[in-house]
CSV table of C-alpha atoms and ligand atoms in Angstrom, one decimal:
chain,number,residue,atom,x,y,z
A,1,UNK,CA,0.0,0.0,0.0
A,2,UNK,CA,1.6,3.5,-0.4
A,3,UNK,CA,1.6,5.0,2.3
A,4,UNK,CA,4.4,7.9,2.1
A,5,UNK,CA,3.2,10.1,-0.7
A,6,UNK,CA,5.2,13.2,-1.0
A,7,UNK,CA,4.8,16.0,1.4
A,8,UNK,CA,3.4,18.1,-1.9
A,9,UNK,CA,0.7,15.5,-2.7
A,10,UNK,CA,-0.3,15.1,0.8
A,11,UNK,CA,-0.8,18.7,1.8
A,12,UNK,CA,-3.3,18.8,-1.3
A,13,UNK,CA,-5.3,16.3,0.9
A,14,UNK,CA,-6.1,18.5,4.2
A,15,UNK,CA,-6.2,21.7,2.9
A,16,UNK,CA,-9.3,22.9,1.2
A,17,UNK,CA,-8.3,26.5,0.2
A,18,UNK,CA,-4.7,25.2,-1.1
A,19,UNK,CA,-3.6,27.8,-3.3
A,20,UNK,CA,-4.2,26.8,-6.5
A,21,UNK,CA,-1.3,27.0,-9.3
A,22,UNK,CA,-3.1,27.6,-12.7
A,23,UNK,CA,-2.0,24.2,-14.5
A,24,UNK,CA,-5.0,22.5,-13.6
A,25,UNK,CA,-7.4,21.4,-17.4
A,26,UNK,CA,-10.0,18.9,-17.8
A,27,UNK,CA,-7.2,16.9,-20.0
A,28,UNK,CA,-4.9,17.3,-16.9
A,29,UNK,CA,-7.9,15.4,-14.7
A,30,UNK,CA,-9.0,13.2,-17.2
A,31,UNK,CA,-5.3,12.4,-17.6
A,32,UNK,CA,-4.8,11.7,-13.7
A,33,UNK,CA,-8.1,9.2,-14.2
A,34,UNK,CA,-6.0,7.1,-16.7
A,35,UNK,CA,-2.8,7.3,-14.6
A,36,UNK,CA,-4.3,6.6,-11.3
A,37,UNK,CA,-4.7,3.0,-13.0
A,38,UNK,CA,-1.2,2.3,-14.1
A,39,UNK,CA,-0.3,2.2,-10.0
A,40,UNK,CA,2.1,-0.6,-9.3
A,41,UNK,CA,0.4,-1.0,-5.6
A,42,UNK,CA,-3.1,0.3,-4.6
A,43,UNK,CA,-3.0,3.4,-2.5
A,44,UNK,CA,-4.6,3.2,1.1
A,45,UNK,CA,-7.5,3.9,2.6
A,46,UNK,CA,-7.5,7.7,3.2
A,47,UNK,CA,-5.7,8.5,0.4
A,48,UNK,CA,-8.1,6.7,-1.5
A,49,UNK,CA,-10.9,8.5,0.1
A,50,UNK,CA,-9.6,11.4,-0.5
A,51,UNK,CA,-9.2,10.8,-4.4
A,52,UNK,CA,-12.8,10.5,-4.0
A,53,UNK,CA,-13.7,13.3,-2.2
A,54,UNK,CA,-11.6,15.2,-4.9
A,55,UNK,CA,-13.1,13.5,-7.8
A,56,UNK,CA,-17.1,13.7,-6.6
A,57,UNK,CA,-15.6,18.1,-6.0
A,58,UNK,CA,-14.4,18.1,-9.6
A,59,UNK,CA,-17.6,16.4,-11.1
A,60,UNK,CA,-20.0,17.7,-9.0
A,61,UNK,CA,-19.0,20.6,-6.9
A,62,UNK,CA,-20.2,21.1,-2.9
A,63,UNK,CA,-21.7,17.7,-1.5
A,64,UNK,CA,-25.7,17.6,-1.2
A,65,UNK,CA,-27.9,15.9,0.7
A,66,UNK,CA,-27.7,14.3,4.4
A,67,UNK,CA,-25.3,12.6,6.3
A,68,UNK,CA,-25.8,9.1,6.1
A,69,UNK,CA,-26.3,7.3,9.1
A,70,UNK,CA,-24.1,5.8,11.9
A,71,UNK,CA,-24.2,2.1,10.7
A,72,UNK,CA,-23.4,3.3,6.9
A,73,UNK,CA,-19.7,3.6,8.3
A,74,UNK,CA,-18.6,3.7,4.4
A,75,UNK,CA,-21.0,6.0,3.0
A,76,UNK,CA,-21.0,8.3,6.2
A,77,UNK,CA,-17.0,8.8,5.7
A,78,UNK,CA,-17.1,9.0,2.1
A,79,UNK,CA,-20.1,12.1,3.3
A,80,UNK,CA,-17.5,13.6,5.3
A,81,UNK,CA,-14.0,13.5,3.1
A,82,UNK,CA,-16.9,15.3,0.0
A,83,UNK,CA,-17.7,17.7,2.5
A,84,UNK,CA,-14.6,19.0,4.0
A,85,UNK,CA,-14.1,20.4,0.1
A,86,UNK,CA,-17.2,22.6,0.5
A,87,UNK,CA,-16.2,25.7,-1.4
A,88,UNK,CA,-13.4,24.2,-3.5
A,89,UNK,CA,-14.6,25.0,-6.6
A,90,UNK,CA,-14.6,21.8,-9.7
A,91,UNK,CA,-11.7,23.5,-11.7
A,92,UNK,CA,-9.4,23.3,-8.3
A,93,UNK,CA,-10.5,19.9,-7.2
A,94,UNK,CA,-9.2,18.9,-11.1
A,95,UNK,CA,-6.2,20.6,-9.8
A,96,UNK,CA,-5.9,19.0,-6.7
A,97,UNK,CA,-6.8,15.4,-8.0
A,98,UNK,CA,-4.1,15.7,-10.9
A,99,UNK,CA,-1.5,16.7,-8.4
A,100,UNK,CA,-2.4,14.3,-5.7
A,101,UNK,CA,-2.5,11.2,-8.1
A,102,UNK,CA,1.1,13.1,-10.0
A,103,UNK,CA,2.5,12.3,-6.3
A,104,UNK,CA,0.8,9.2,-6.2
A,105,UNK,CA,2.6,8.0,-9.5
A,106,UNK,CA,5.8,9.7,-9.1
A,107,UNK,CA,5.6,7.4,-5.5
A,108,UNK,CA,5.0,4.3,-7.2
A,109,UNK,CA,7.6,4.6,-9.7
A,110,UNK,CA,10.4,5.0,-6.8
A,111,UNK,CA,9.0,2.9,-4.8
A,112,UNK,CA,8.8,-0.8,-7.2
A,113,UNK,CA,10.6,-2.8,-5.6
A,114,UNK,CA,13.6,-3.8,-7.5
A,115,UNK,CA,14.8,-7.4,-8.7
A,116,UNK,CA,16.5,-9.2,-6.2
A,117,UNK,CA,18.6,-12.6,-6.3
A,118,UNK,CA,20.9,-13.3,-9.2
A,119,UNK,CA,20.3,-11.4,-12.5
A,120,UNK,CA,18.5,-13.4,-15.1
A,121,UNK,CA,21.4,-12.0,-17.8
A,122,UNK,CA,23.7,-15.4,-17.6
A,123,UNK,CA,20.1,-17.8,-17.6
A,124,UNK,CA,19.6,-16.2,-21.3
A,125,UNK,CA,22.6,-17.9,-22.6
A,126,UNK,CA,20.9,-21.3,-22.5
A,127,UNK,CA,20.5,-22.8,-25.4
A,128,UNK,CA,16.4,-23.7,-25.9
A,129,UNK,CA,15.3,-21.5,-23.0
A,130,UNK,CA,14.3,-18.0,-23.1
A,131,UNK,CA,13.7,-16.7,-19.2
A,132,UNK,CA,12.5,-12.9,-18.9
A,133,UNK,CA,10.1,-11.0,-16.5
A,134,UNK,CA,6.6,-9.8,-17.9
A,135,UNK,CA,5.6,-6.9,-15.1
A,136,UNK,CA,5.2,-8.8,-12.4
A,137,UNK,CA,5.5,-12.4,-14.2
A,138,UNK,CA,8.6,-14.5,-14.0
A,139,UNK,CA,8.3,-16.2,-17.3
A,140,UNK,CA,10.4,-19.7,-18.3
A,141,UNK,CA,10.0,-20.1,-22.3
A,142,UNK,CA,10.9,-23.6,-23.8
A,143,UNK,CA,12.6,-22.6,-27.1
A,144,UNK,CA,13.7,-25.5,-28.8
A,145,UNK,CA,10.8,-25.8,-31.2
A,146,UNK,CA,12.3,-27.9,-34.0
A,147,UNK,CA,13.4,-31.2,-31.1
A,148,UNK,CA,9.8,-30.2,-30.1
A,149,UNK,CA,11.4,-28.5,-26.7
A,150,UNK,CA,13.1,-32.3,-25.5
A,151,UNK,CA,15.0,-30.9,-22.7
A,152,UNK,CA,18.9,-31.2,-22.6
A,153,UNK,CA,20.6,-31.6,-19.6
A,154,UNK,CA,21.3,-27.5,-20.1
A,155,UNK,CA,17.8,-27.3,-20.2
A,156,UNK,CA,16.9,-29.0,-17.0
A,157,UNK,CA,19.6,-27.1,-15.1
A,158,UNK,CA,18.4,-23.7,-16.5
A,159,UNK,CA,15.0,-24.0,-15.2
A,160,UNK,CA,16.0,-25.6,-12.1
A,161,UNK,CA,17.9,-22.5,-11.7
A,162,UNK,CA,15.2,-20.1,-13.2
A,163,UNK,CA,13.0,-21.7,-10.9
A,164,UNK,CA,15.6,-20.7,-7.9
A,165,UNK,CA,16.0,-17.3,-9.0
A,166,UNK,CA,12.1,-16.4,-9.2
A,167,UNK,CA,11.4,-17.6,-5.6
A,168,UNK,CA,14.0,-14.7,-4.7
A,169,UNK,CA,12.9,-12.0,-7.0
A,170,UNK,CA,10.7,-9.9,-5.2
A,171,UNK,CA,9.7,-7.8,-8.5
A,172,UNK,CA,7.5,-10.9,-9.4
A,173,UNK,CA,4.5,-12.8,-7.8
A,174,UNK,CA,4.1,-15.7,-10.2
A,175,UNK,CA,6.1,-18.2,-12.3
A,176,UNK,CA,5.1,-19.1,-15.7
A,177,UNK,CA,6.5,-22.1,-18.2
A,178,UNK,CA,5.4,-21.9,-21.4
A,179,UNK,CA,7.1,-22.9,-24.6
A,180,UNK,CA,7.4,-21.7,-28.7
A,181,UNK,CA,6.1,-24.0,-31.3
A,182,UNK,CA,3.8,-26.7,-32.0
A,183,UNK,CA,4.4,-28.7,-28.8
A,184,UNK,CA,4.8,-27.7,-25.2
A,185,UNK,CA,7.4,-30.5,-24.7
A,186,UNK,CA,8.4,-33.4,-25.5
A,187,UNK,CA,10.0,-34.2,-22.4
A,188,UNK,CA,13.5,-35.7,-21.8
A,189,UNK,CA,15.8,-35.3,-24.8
A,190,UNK,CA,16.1,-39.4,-25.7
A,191,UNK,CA,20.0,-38.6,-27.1
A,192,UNK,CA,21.0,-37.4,-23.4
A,193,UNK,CA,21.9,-40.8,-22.9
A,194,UNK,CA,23.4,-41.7,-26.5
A,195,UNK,CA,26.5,-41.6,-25.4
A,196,UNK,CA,26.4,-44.1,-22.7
A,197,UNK,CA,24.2,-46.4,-25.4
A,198,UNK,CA,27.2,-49.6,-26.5
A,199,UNK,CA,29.4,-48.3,-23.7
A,200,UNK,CA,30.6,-50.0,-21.2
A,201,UNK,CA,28.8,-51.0,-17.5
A,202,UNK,CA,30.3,-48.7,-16.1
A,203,UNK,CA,30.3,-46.3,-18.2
A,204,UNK,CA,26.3,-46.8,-18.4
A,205,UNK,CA,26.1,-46.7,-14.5
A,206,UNK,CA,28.2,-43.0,-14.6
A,207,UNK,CA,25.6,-41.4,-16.6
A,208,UNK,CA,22.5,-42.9,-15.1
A,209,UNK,CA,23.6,-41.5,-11.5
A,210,UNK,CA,24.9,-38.0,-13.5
A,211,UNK,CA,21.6,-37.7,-15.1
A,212,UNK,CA,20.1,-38.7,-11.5
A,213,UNK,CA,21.7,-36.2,-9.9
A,214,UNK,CA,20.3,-33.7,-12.5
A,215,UNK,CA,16.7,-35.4,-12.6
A,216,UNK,CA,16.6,-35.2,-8.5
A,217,UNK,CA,17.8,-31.4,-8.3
A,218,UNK,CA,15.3,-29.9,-11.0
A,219,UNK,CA,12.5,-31.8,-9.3
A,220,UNK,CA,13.5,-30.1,-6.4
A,221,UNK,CA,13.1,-27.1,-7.9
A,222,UNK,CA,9.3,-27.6,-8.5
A,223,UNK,CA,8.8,-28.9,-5.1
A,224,UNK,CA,10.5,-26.0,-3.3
A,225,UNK,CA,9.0,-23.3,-5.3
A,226,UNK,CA,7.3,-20.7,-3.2
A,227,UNK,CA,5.3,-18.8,-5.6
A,228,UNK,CA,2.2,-19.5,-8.0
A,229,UNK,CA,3.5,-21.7,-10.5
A,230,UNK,CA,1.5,-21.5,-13.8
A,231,UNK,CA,1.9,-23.9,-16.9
A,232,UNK,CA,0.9,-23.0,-20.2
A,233,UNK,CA,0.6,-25.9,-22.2
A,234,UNK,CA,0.4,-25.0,-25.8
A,235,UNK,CA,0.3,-28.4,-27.5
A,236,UNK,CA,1.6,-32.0,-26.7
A,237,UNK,CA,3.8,-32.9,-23.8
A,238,UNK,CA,5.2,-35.9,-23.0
A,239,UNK,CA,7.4,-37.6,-19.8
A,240,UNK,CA,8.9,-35.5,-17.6
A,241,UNK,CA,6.9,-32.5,-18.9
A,242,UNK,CA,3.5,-34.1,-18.2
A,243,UNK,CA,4.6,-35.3,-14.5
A,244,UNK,CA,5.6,-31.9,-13.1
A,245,UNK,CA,2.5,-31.1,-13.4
A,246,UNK,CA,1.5,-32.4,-10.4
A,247,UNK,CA,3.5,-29.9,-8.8
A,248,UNK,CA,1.4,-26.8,-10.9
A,249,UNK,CA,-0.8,-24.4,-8.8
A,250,UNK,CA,-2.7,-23.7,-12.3
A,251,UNK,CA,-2.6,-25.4,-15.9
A,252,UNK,CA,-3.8,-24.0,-19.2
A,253,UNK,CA,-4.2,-26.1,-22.1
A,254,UNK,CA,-4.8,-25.6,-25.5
A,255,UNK,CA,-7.6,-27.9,-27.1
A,256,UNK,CA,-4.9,-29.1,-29.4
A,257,UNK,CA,-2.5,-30.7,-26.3
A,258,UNK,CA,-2.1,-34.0,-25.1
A,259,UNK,CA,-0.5,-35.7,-22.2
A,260,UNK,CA,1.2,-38.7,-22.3
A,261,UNK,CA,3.7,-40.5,-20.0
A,262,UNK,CA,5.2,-43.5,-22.1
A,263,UNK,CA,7.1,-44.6,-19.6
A,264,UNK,CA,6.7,-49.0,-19.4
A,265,UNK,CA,7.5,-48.2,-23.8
A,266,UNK,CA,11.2,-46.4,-23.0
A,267,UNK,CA,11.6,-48.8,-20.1
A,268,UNK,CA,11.8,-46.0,-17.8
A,269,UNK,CA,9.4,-45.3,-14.7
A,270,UNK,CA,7.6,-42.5,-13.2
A,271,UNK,CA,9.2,-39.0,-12.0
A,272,UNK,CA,8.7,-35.7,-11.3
A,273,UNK,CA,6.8,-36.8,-7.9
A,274,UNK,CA,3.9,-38.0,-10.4
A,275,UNK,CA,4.0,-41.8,-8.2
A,276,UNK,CA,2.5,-39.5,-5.0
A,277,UNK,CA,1.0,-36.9,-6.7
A,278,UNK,CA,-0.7,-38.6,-9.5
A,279,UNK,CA,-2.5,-40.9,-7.2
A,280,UNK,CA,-3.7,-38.4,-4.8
A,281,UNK,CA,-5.1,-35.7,-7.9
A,282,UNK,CA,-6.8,-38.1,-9.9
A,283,UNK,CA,-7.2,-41.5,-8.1
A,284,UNK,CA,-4.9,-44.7,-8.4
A,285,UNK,CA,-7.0,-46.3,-11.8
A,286,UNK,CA,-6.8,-42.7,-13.6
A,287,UNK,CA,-3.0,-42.7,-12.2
A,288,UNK,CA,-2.2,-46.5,-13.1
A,289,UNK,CA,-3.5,-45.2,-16.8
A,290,UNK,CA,-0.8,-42.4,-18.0
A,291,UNK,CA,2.3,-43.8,-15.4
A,292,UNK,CA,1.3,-47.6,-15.8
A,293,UNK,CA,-0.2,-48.5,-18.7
A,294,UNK,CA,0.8,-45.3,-20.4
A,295,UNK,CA,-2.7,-44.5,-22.3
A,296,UNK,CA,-2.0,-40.7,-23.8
A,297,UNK,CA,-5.0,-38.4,-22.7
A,298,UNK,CA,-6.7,-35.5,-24.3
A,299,UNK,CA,-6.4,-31.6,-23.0
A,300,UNK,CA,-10.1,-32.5,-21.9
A,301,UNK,CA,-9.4,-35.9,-20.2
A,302,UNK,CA,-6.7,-34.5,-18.7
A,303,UNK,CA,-8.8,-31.8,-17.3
A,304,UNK,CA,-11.6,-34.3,-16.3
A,305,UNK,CA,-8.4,-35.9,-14.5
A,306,UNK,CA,-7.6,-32.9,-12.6
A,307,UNK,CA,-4.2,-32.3,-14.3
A,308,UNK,CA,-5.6,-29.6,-16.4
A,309,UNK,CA,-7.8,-26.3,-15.1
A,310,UNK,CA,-8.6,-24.7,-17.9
A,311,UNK,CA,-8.8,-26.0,-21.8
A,312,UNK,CA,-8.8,-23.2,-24.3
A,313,UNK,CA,-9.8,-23.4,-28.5
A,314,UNK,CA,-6.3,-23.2,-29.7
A,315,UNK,CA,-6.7,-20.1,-31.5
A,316,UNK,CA,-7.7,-18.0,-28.3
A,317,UNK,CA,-5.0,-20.2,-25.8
A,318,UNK,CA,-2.5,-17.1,-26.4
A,319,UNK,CA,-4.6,-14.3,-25.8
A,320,UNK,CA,-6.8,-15.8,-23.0
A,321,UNK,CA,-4.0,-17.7,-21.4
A,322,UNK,CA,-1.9,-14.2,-21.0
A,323,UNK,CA,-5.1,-12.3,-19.9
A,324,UNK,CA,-5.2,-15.0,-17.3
A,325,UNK,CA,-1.0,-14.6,-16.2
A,326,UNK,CA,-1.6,-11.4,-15.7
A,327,UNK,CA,-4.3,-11.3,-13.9
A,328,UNK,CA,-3.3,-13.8,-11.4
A,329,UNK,CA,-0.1,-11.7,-11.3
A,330,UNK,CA,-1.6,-8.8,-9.7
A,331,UNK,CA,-2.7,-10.8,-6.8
A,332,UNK,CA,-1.3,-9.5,-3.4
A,333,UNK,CA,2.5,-10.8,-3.7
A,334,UNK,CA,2.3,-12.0,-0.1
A,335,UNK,CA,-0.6,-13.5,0.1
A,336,UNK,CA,0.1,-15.9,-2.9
A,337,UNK,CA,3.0,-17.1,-1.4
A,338,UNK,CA,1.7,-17.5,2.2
A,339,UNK,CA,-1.4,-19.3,0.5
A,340,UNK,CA,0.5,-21.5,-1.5
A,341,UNK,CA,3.3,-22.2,1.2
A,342,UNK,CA,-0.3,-23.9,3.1
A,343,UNK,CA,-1.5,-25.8,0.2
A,344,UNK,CA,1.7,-27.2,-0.7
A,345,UNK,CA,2.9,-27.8,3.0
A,346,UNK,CA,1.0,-30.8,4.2
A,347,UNK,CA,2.9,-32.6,1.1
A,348,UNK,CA,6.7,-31.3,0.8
A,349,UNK,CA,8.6,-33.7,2.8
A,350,UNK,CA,6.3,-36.5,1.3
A,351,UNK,CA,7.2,-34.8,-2.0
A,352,UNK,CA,10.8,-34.8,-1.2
A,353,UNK,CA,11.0,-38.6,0.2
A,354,UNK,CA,9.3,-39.2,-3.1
A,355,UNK,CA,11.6,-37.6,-5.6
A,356,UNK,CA,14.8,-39.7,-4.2
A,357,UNK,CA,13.0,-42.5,-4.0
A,358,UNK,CA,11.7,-42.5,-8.0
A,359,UNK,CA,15.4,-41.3,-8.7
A,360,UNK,CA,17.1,-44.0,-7.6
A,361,UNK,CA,14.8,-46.1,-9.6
A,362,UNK,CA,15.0,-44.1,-12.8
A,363,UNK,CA,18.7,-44.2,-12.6
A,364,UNK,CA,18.4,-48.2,-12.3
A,365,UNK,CA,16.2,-48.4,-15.1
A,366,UNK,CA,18.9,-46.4,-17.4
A,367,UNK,CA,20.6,-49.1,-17.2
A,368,UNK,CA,18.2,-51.4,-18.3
A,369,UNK,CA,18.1,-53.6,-21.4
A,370,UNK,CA,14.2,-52.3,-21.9
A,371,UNK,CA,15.6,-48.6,-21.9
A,372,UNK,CA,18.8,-49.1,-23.9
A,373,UNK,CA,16.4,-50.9,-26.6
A,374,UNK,CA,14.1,-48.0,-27.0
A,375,UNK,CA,16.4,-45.5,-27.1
A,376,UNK,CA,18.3,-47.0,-29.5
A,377,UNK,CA,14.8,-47.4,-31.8
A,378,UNK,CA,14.1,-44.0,-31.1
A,379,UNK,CA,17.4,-43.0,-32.6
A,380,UNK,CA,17.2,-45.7,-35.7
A,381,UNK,CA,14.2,-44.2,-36.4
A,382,UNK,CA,15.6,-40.4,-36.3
A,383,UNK,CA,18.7,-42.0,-38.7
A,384,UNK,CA,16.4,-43.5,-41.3
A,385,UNK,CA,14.5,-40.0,-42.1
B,401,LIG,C1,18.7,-35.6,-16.8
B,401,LIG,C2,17.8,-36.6,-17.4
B,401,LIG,C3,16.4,-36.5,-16.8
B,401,LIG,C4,15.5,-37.6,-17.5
B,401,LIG,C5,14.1,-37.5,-16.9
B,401,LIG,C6,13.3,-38.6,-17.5
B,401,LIG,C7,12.2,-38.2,-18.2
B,401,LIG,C8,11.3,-39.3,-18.8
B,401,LIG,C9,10.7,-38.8,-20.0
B,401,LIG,O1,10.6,-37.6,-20.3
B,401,LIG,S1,10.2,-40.0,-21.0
B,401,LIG,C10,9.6,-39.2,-22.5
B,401,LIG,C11,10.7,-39.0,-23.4
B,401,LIG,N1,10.1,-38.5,-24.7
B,401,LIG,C12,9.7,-39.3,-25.7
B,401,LIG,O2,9.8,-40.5,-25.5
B,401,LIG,C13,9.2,-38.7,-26.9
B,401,LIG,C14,10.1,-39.0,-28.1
B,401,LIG,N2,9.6,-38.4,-29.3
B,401,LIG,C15,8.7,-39.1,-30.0
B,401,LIG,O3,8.2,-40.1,-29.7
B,401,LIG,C16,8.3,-38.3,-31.3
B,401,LIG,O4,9.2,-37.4,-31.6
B,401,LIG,C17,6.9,-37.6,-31.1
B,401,LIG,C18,5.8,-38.6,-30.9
B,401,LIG,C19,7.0,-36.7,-29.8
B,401,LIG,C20,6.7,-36.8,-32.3
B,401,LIG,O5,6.8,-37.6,-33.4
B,401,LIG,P1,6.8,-37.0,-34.9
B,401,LIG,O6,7.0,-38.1,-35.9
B,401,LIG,O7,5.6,-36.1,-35.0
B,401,LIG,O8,8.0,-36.0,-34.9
B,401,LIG,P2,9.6,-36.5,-34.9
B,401,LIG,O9,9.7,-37.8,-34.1
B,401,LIG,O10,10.1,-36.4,-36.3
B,401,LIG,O11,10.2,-35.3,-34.0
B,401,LIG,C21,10.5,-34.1,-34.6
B,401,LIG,C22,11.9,-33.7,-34.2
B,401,LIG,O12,12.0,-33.6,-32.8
B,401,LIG,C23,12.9,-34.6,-32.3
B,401,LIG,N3,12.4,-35.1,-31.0
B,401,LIG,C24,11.2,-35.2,-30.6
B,401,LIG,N4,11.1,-35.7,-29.4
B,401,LIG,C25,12.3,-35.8,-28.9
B,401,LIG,C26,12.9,-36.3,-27.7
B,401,LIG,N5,12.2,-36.6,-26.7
B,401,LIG,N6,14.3,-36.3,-27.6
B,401,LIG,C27,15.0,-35.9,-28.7
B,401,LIG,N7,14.6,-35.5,-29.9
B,401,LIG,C28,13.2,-35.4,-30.0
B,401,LIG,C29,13.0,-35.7,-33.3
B,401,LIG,O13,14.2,-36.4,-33.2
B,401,LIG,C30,12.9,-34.9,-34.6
B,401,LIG,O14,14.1,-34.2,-34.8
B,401,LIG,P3,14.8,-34.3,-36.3
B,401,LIG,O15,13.8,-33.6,-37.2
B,401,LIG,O16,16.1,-33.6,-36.1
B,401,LIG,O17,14.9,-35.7,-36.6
């Protein structure tokens, strides 16, 4: 709330028969009336009285009528901040409301607070992610549209990172993922582990517990983030993307995505906490379908599933999904987190026993025959185009 206007702005408040300096117009009010909404924070209580009292002088001169009553506790001091204009004439009142709300503004602009944590600069130079701030949005962009945003090791440590660097910028309330192209994401990049594919045991068993340590970390991310996290899901995801999920405070999907875990297919299991959260969104069968027996679901299933909480016709997701971002991002800062912090606290430790436990497994099943097989067929297939 601003509360420590200028001295200028405030003395405008209390003193009916300020001296008026002739720069006051009807543009200059009408122009305070536009301004007044661009405020970063909403003014407080008297102040915003007062902009009344000024406003109702400028449009309609002295205050008529009675007093309300003593239970009409709004109306009666609404009455009285109108009244104690009496004999301000409308052209000063323009005055006085273009000056109070110039303080107003000139307040705001000093007082945003500025971003804190590590700068975003060096998270720019990650190949397939774009990471920026929207106004009060901290906004994650998949941008790998051609490998249909698969996420490289680079990838995962840049939003794990991103993630870490919103929950201490104080300049934004929410986190957003969203992603260029025709798919949201196709989720882990199958050549991360081409390397290890024909190599020795060893060699296998290093990069299943580097990955892990990679997989375990950027699922921490999600489960340790304090503010809002949105998804935007703008056309198929697969894996990894889809699992997170569970870890989302709000989804939007496009009519046009999917969702589809083939895990049992790449000899792989569940992650991204989706073995405890799954079960406990949409039920063990509906769970057992996508991590189990791998069925891929519709934007509208998925909803019906509780993954999902809005589905949008593809060709309004952009513009209604960012109405939505931005709405939710002028939510008080505080609030959001403290609410979120509640929801999400019954769960963490649960969500953090979880995430090692699936990890160790994972980075078992990397070594499998089952996964070594598909992987290899995934990239046989890529080699015959
Ligand atoms: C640190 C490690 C953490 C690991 C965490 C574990 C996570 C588990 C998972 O995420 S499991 C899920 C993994 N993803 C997949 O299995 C999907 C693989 N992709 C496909 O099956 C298909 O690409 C498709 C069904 C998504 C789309 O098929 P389509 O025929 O429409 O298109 P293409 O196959 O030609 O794909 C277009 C180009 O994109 C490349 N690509 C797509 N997905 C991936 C991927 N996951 N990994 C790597 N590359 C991918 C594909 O190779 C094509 O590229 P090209 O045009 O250069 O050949």
């Amino acid at each position: 709330m601003l509360r420590n206007i200028s001295l200028t702005a405030r003395s405008v408040l209390y003193s009916p028969q300020t001296s008026v300096r002739c720069f006051s117009s009807q543009s200059e009010f009408e122009d305070a009336q536009k301004k007044l909404k661009t405020l970063k924070e909403e003014p407080d209580n008297d102040i915003k009285l007062n902009l009344y009292a000024l406003f109702k002088q400028a449009t309609t001169g002295d205050v008529q009528g009675k007093r309300p009553g003593m239970i009409d506790f709004v109306g009666r001091a609404k009455f009285d901040a109108w009244n104690s204009l009496k004999g301000q004439t409308q052209d000063e009142a323009k005055t006085n409301y273009a000056k109070l709300v110039g303080g107003l503004v000139t307040e705001d602009a000093a007082t945003a607070p500025e971003p804190t944590g590590p700068s975003i600069d060096g998270l720019d130079k990650v190949d397939g992610l774009e990471v920026s701030r929207e106004g009060k949005i901290f906004k994650i962009t998949l941008n790998r549209p051609k490998k249909f945003n698969a996420l490289t090791l680079d990838m995962y440590k840049g939003i794990q990172k991103a993630l870490e660097v919103s929950n201490n910028d104080k300049s934004t309330s929410i986190t957003v993922i969203a992603a260029n192209g025709t798919y949201f994401c196709s989720g882990n990049d199958l050549t991360n582990f081409k390397a290890a594919a024909g190599g020795t045991k060893e060699q296998v068993a290093e990069m299943a517990n580097s990955a892990k340590v990679v997989l375990h970390d950027y699922v921490d991310a999600y489960i340790k983030h304090e503010k809002p996290l949105i998804a935007l899901i703008n056309g198929p995801a697969v894996g990894i993307a889809v699992t997170v999920l569970g870890m989302f405070d709000y989804v939007i999907a496009t009519d046009k995505s999917s969702f589809h875990t083939p895990f049992a297919p790449l000899g792989q299991s569940p992650e991204g906490a989706s073995s405890y959260t799954f079960p406990l969104i949409m039920g063990s069968l509906r769970a057992s379908e996508l991590l189990l027996v791998c069925k891929k679901i519709s934007a509208q299933t998925a909803k019906d599933y509780g993954l999902v909480n809005e589905v949008v016709p593809d060709n309004e997701f952009q513009s209604q999904s960012q109405k939505a971002i931005e709405a939710f991002s002028q939510l008080p800062p505080e609030s959001l987190r403290i609410n979120k912090k509640l929801l999400r606290s019954f769960h963490k430790d649960k969500l953090l026993e979880v995430n090692d436990t699936e990890c160790d497994l994972i980075a078992e099943r990397w070594q499998s025959k089952e996964c070594h097989q598909a992987i290899a067929a995934f990239i046989m297939k890529g080699a015959k185009k």
